[in-house]
JSON list of C-alpha atoms in Angstrom, two decimals:
[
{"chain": "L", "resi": 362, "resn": "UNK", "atom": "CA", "xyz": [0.13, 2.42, 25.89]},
{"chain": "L", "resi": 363, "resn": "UNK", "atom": "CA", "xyz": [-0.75, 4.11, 22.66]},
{"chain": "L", "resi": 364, "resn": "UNK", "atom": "CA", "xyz": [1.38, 4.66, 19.81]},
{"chain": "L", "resi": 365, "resn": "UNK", "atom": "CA", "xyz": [1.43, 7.23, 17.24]},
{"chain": "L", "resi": 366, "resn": "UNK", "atom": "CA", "xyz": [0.94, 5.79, 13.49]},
{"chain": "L", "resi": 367, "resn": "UNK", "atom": "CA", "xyz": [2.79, 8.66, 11.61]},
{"chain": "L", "resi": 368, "resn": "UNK", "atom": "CA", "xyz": [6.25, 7.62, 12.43]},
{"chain": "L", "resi": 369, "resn": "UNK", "atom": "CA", "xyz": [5.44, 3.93, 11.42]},
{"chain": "L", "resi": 370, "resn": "UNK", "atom": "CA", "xyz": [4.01, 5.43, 8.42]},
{"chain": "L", "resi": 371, "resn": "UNK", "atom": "CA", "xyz": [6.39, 7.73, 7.51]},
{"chain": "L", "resi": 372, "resn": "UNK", "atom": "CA", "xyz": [8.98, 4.84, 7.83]},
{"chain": "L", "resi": 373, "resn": "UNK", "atom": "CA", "xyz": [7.44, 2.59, 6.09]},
{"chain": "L", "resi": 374, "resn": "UNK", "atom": "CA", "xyz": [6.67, 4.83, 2.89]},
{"chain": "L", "resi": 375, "resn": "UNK", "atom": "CA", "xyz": [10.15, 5.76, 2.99]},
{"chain": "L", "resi": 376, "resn": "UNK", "atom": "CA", "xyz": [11.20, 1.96, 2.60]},
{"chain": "L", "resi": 377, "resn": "UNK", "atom": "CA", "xyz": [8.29, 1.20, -0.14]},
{"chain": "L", "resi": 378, "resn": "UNK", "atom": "CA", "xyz": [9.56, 4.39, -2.34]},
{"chain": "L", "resi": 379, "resn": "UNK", "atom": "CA", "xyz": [13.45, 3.45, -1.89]},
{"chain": "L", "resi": 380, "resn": "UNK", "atom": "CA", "xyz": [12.85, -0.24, -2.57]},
{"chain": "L", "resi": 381, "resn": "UNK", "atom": "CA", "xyz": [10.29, 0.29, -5.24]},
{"chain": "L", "resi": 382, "resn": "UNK", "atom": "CA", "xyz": [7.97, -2.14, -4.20]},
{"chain": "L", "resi": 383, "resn": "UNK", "atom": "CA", "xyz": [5.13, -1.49, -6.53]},
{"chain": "L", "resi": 384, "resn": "UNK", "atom": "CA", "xyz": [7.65, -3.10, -9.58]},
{"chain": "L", "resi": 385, "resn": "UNK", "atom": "CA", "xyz": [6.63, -6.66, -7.24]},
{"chain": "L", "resi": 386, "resn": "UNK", "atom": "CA", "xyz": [3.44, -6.78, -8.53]},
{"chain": "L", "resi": 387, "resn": "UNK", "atom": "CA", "xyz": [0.37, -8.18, -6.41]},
{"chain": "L", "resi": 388, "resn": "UNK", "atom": "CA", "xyz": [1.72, -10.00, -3.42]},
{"chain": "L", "resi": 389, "resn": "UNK", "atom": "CA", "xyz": [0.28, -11.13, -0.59]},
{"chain": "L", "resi": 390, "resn": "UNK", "atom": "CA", "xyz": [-0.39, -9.96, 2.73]},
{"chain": "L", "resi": 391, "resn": "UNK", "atom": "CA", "xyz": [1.93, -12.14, 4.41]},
{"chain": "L", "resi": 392, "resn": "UNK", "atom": "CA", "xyz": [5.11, -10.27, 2.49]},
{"chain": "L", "resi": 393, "resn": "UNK", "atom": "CA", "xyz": [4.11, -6.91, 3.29]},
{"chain": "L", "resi": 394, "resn": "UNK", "atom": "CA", "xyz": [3.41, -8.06, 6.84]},
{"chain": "L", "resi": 395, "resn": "UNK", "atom": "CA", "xyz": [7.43, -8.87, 7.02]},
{"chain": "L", "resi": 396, "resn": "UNK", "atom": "CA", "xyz": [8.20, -6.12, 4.74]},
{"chain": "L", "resi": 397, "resn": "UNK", "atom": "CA", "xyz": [6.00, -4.10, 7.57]},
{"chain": "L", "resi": 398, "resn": "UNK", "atom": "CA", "xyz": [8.27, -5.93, 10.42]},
{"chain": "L", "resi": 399, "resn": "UNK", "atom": "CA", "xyz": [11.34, -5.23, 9.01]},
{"chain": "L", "resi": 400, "resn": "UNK", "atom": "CA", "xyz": [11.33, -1.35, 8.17]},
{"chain": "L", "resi": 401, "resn": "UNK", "atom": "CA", "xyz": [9.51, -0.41, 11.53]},
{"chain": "L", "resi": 402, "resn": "UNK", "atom": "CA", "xyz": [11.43, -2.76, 13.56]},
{"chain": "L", "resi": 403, "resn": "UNK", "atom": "CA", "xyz": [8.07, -3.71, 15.98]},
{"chain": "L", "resi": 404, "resn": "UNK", "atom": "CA", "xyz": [6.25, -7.17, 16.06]},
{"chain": "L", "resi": 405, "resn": "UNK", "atom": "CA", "xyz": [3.20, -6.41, 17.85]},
{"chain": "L", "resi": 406, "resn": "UNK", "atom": "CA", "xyz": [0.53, -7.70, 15.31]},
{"chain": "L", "resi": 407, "resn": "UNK", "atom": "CA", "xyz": [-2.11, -5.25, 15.89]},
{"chain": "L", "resi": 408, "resn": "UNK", "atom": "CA", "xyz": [0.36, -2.12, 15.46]},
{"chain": "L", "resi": 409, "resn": "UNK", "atom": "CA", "xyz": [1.72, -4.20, 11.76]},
{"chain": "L", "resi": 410, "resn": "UNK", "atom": "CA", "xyz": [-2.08, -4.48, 10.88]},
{"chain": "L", "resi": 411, "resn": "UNK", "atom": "CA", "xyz": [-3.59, -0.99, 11.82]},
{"chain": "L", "resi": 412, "resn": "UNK", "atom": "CA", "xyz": [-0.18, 0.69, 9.90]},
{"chain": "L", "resi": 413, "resn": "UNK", "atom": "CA", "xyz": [-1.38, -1.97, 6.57]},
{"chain": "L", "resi": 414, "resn": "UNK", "atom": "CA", "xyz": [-5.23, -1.14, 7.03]},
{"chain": "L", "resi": 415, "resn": "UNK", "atom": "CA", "xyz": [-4.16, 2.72, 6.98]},
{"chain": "L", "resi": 416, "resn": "UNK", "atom": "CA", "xyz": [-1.74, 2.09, 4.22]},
{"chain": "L", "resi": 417, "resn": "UNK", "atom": "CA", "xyz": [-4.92, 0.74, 2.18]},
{"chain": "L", "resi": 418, "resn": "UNK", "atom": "CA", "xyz": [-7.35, 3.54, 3.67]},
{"chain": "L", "resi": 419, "resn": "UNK", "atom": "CA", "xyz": [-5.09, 6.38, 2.43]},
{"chain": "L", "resi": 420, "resn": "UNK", "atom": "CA", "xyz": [-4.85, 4.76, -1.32]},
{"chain": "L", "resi": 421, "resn": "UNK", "atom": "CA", "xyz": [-0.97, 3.26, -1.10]},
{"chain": "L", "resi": 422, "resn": "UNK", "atom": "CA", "xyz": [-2.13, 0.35, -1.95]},
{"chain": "L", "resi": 423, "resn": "UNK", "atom": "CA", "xyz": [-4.44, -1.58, -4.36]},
{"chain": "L", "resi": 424, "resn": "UNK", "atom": "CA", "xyz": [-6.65, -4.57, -3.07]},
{"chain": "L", "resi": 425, "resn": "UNK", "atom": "CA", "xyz": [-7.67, -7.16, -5.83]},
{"chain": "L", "resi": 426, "resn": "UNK", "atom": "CA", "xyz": [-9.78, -10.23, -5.21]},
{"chain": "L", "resi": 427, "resn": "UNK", "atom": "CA", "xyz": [-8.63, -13.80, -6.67]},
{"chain": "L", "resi": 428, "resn": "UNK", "atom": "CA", "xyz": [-10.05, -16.70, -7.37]},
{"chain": "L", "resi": 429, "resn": "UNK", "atom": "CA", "xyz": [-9.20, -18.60, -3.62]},
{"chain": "L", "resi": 430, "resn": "UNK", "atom": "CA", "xyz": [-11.58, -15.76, -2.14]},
{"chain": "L", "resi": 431, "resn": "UNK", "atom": "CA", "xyz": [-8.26, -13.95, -0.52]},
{"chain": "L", "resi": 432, "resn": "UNK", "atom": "CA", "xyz": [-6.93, -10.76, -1.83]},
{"chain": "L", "resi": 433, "resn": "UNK", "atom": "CA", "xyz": [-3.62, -9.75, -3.03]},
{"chain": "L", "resi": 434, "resn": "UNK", "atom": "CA", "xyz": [-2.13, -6.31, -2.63]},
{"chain": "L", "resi": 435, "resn": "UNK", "atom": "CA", "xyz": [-0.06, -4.01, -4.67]},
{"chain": "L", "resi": 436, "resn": "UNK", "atom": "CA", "xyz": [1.48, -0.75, -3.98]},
{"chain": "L", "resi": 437, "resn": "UNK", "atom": "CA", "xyz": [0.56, 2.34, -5.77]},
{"chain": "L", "resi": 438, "resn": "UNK", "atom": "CA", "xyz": [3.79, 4.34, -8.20]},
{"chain": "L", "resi": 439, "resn": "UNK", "atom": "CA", "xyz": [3.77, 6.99, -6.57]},
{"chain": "L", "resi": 440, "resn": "UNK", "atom": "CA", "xyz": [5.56, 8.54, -9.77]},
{"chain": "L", "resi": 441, "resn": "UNK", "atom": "CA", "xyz": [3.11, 7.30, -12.01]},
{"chain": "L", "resi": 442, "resn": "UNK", "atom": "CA", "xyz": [1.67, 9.82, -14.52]},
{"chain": "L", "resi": 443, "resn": "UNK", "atom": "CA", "xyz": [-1.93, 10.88, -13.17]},
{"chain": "L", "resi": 444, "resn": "UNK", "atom": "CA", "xyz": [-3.68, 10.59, -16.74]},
{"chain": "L", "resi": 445, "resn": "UNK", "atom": "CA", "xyz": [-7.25, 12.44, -16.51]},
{"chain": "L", "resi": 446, "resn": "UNK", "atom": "CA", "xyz": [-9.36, 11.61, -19.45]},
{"chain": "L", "resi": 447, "resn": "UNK", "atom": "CA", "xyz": [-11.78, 14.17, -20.63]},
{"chain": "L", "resi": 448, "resn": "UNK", "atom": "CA", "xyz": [-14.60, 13.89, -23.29]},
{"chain": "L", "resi": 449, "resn": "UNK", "atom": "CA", "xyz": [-15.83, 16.78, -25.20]},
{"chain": "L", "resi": 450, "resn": "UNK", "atom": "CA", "xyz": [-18.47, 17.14, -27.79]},
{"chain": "L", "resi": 451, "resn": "UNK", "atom": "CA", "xyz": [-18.92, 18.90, -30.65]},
{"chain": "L", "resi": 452, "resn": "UNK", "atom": "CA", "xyz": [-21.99, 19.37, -32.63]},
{"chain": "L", "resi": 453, "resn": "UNK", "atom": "CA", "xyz": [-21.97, 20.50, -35.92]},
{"chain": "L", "resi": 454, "resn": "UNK", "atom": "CA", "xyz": [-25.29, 22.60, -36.97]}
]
């Protein structure tokens, strides 16, 4: 049986940007594991991870270690001002 990802995805963006998840701050895997669970309705584990590890391959979310050697996860804004900083030098003869 396979099962197409972009649905899940699609779902489960959909829920992130109406519930405004990334205002949580870092949380743990476990939450958006249920938070996973609950907007695509499915509790096969390997479907929940592969839709998180895709998630974190296609930049919606932000991995940062802690100090117990585990990692806690936020979402990116997705309205968040992309801020591109630029240097330029001048030289005065």
């Amino acid at each position: 049986m396979k099962t197409d990802l972009q649905p899940l995805l699609k779902q489960v963006i959909e829920y992130i940007n109406k519930k405004e998840y990334w205002k949580h701050g870092y949380i743990k895997y476990s939450i958006i594991k249920r938070m996973i669970i609950f907007a695509t309705q499915m509790e096969r584990m390997y479907l929940i991870r592969k839709v998180f590890i895709t998630l974190c391959d296609k930049g919606y979310i932000i991995r940062k270690k802690n100090k117990a050697r585990s990692y806690l996860y936020k979402f990116k804004d997705p309205n968040a001002p992309k801020i591109e900083s630029k240097t330029i030098t001048i030289t005065f003869d």
